Each structure stands twice: as C-alpha cells, then as structure tokens.
mmCIF file of C-alpha atoms and ligand atoms in Angstrom:
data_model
loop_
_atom_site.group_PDB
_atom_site.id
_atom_site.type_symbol
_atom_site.label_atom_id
_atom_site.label_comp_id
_atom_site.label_asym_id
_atom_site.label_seq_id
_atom_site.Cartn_x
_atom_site.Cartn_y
_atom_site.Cartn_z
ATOM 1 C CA UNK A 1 22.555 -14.010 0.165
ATOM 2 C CA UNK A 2 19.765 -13.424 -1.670
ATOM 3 C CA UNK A 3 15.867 -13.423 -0.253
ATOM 4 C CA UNK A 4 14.283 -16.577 -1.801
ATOM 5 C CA UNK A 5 11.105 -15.281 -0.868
ATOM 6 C CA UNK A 6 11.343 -11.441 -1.076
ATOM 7 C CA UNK A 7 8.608 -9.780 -3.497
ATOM 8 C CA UNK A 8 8.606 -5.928 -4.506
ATOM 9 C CA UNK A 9 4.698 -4.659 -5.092
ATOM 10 C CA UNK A 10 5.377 -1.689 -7.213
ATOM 11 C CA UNK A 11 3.499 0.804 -8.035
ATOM 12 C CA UNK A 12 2.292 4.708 -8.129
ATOM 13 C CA UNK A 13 -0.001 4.274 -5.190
ATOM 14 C CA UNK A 14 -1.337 7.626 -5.407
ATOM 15 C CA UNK A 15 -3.028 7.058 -3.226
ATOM 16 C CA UNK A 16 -3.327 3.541 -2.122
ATOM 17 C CA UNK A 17 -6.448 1.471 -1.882
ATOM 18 C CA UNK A 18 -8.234 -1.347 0.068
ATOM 19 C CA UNK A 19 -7.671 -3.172 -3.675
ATOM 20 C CA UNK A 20 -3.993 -2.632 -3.408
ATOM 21 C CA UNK A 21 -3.874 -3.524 0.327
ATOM 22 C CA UNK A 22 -5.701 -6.939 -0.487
ATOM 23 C CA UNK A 23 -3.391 -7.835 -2.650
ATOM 24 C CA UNK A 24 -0.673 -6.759 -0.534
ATOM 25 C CA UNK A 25 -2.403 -9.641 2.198
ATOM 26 C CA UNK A 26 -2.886 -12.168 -0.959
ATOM 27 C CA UNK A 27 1.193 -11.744 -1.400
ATOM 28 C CA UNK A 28 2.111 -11.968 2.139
ATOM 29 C CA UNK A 29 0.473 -15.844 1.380
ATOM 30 C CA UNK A 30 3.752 -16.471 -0.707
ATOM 31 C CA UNK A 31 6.162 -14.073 0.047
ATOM 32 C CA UNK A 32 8.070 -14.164 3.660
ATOM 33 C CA UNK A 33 7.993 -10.652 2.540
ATOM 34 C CA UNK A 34 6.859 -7.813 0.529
ATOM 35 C CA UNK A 35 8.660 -4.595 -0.157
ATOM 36 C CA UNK A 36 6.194 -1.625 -1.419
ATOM 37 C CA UNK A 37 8.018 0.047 -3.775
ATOM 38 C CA UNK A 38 6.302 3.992 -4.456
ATOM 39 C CA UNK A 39 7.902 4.827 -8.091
ATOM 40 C CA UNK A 40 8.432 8.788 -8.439
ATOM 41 C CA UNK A 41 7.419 8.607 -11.688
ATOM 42 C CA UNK A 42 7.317 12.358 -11.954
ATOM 43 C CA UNK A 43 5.798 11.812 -15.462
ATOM 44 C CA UNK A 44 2.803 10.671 -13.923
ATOM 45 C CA UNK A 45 1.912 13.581 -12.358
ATOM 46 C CA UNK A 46 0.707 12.139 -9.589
ATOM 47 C CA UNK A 47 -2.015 14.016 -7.108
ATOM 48 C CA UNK A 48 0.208 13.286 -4.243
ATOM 49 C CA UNK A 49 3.504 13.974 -3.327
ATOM 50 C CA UNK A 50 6.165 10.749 -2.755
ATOM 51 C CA UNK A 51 6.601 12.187 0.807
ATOM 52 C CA UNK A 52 2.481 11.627 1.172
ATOM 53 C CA UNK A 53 2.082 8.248 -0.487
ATOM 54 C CA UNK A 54 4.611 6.923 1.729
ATOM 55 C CA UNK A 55 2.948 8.300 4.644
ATOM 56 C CA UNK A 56 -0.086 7.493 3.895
ATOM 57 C CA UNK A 57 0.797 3.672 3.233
ATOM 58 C CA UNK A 58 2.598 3.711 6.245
ATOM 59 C CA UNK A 59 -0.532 4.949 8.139
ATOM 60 C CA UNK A 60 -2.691 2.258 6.489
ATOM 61 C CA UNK A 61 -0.182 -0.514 7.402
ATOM 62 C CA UNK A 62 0.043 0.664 11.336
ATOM 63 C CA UNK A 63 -2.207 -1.804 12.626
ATOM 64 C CA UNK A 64 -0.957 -4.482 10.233
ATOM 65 C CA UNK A 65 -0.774 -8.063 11.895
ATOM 66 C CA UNK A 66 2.128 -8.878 9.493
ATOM 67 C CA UNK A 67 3.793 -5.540 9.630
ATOM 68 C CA UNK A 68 7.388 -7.000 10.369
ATOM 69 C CA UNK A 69 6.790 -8.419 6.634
ATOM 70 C CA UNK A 70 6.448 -5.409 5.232
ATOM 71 C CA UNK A 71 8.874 -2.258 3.963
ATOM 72 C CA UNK A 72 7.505 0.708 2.706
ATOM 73 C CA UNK A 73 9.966 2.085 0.102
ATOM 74 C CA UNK A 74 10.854 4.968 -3.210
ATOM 75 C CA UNK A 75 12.454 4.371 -6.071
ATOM 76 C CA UNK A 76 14.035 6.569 -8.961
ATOM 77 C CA UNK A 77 14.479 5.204 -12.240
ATOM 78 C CA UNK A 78 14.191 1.441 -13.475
ATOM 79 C CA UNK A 79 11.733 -0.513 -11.792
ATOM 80 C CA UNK A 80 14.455 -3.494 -12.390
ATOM 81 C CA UNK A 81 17.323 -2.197 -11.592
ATOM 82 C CA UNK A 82 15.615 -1.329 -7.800
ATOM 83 C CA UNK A 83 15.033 -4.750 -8.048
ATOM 84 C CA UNK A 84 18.383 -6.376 -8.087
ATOM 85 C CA UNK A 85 19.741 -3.985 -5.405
ATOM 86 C CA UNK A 86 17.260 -5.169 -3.256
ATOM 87 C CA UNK A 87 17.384 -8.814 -3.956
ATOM 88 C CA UNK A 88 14.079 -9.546 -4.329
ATOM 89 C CA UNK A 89 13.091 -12.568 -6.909
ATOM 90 C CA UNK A 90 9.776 -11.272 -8.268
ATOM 91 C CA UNK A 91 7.910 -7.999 -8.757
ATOM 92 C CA UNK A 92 4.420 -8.494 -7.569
ATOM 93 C CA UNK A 93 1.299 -6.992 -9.553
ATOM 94 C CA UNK A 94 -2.808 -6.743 -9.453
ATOM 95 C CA UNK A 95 -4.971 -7.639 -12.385
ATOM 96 C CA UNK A 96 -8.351 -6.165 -11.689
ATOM 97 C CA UNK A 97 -9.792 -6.997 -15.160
ATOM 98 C CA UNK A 98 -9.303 -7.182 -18.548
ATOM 99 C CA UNK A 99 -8.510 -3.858 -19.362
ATOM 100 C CA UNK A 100 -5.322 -3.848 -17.683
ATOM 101 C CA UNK A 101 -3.727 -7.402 -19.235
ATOM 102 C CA UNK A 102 -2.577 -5.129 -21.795
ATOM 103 C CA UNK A 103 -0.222 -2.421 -20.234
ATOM 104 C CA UNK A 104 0.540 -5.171 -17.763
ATOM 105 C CA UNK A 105 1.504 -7.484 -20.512
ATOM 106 C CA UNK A 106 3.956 -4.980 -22.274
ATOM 107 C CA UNK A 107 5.087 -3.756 -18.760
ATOM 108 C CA UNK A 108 6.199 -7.508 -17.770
ATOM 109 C CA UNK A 109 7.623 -8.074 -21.076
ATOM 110 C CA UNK A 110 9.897 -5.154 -20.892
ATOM 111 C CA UNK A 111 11.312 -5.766 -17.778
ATOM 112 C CA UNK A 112 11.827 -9.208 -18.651
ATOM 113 C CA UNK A 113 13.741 -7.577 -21.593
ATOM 114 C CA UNK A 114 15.631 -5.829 -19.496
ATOM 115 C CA UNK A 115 16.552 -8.160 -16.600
ATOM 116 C CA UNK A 116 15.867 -11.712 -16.792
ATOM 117 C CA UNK A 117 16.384 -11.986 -13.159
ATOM 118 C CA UNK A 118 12.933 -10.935 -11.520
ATOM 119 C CA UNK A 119 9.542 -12.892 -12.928
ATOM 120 C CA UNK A 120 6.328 -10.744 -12.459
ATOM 121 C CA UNK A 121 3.661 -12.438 -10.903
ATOM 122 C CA UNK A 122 0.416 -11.474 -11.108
ATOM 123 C CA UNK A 123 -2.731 -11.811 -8.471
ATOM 124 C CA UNK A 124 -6.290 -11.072 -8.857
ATOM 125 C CA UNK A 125 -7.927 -8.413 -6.908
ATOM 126 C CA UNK A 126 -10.567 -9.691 -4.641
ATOM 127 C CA UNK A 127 -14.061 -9.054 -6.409
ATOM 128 C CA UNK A 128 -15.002 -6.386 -3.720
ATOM 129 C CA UNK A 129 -11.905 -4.747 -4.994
ATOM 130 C CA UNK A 130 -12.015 -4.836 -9.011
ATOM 131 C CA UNK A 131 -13.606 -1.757 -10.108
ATOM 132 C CA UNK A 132 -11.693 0.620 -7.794
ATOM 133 C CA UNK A 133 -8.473 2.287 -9.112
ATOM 134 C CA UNK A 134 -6.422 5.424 -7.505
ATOM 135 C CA UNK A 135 -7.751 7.478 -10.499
ATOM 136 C CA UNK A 136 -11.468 6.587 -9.986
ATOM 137 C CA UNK A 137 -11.156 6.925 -6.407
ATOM 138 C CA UNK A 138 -9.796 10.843 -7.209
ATOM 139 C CA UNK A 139 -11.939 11.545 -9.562
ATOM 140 C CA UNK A 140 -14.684 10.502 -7.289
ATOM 141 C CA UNK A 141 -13.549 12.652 -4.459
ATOM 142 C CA UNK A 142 -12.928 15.388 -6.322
ATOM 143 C CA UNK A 143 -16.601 15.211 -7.200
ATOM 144 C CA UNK A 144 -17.704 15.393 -3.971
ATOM 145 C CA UNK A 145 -18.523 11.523 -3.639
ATOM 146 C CA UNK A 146 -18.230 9.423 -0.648
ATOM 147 C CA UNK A 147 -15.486 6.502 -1.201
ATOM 148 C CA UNK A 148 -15.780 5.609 2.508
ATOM 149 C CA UNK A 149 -15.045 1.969 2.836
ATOM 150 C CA UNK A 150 -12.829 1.784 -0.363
ATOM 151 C CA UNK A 151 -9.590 3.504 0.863
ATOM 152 C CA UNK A 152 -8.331 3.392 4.511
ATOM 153 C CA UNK A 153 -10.304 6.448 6.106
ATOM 154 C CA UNK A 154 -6.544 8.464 6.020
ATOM 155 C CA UNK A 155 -6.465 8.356 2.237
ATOM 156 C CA UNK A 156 -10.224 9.367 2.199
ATOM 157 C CA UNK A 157 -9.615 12.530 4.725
ATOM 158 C CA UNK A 158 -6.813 13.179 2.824
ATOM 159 C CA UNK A 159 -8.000 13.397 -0.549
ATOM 160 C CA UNK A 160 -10.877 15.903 0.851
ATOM 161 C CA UNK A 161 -7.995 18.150 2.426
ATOM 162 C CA UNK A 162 -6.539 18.380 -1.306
ATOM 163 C CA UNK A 163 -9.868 19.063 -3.051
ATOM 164 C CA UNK A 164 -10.497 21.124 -0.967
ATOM 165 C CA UNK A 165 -14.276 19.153 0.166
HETATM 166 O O1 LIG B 1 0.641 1.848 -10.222
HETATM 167 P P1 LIG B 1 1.196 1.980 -11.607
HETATM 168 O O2 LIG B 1 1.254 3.429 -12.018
HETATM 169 O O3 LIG B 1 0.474 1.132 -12.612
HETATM 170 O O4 LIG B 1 2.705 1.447 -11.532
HETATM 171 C C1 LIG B 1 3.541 1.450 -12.668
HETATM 172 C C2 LIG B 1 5.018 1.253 -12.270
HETATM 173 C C3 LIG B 1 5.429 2.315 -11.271
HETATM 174 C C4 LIG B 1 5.196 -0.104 -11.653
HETATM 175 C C5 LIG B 1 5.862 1.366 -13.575
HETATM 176 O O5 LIG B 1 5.533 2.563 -14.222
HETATM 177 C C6 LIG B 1 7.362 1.318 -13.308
HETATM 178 O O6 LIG B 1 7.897 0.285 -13.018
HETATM 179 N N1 LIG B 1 8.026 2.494 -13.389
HETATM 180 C C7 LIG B 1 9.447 2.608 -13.206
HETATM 181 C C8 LIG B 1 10.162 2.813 -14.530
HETATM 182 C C9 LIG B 1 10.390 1.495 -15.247
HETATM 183 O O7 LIG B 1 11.040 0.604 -14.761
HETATM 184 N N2 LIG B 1 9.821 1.379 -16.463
HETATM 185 C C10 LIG B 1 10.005 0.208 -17.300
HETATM 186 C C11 LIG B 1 8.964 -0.859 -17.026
HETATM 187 S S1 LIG B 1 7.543 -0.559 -17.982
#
C-alpha cells in the first residue's frame, strides 16, 4: 500500500549542507518519513563522487534523533519515475530565495508534466541557512576559506582533502 506520508528530498547534494539538513528536520514535521534521494546526474559534474555524497550524508545523519525516518538513497534517470517505485506522494524541495523560484518553477512543472502523481512541495530554508549553496560552499573551500559551522565538520574536512588545503 502506498506511504501516505512518505516524501523524497532530491537533490545533487554535492556535498550536503546544514541548509539542506534543516530542511530535511522542517520535512520530518510532515512527513512520517523522508527518503534522500542523491541524483547521479553525471551531467552535473559534480565535485564528489555518488559513493561520497552518500557517505557523507550518512555520516551527517549518524547522530540523528529521527534517524529511523530517514533513507539515504541514488537514483538514475527520472526524478519521477524513482518516485512511483518508491511510493512516495511528494518530492520535497528548499527555496532559499528568489533566485531559485525560477528553475524550481520549471523543474516542478515538468515533473508535473510528466507524472501527475507526486506534488512538489516546497519549504523555506531557515534564515541562518539562505545564502549557503553546495557551489558557494566549494568555491569557498577551494579558496582557502573557513565554512566551519555551515556544513557538518565531515563535509568541511572533506572538501579540504579534495582541494588539496
Ligand atoms: O540539488 P539540485 O542539483 O538542484 O537537484 C536537482 C535534481 C537532482 C532534483 C534534478 O536535476 C532531477 O530531478 N534530476 C533527475 C532527472 C529528472 O528527473 N529531470 C526532470 C525534472 S527537471
């Protein structure tokens, strides 16, 4: 039977945040529970291999209170089509500001074009949260800056081992 109150949070995570882990709490609100999905995406060229943004999130989440509510999870292919094979009713997204309504907007619209099964929902980012992305958190790192307090400190020692700081 299907999950009433089964979410996926999708995304590239590469490499996950505090932002994307306080939205992750903000879902766990609604959701019985949550299902982070890590898209390949291979055309994204992410930083980070699939094998190490799984681990990673998985090392973040050890010490979760709610950790029986959450799966850490890959997917190939349609973000929609994961979907239906794993039940869940809605795919579950951040909105930091402005600038991301738009891709977000034709991102929800297309999977509503393709499946009219899962509804996106959409949560803001706690204000501490809003102006950190995975890119600025890279390119910050890679600079040699200090995003201590803005990633869980695995992503942070991790980032250093691949830039080599
Ligand atoms: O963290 P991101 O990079 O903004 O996440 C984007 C993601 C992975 C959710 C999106 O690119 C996606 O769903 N990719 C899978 C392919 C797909 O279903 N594309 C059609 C929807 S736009």
């Amino acid at each position: 039977m299907e999950d009433k109150r089964l979410a996926v949070y999708a995304g590239s995570f590469d490499p996950i945040t505090n932002g994307h882990l306080d939205l992750l709490d903000r879902g766990l609100k609604i959701f019985d529970k949550i299902i982070i999905a890590v898209a390949e995406n291979p055309a994204k060229k992410p930083l980070l291999t699939l094998a190490e943004r799984l681990e990673l999130i998985r090392a973040s989440l050890a010490n979760h209170p709610d950790s029986h509510s959450i799966q850490v999870d890959s997917f190939k292919g349609l973000l929609v089509d994961y979907i239906q094979r794993t039940g869940a009713v809605a795919i579950l997204r951040g909105l930091r500001a402005v600038s991301d309504f738009e891709y977000e907007f034709q991102m929800a619209l297309m999977n509503r074009k393709l499946s009219r099964k899962p509804e996106t929902l959409y949560l803001m980012t706690g204000a501490r949260w809003i102006y950190i992305s995975s890119r600025i958190i890279k390119e910050v790192v890679q600079a040699g800056g200090s995003v201590t307090g803005l990633v869980p400190e695995v992503v942070e020692s991790k980032l250093r081992e691949k830039f080599g700081k």
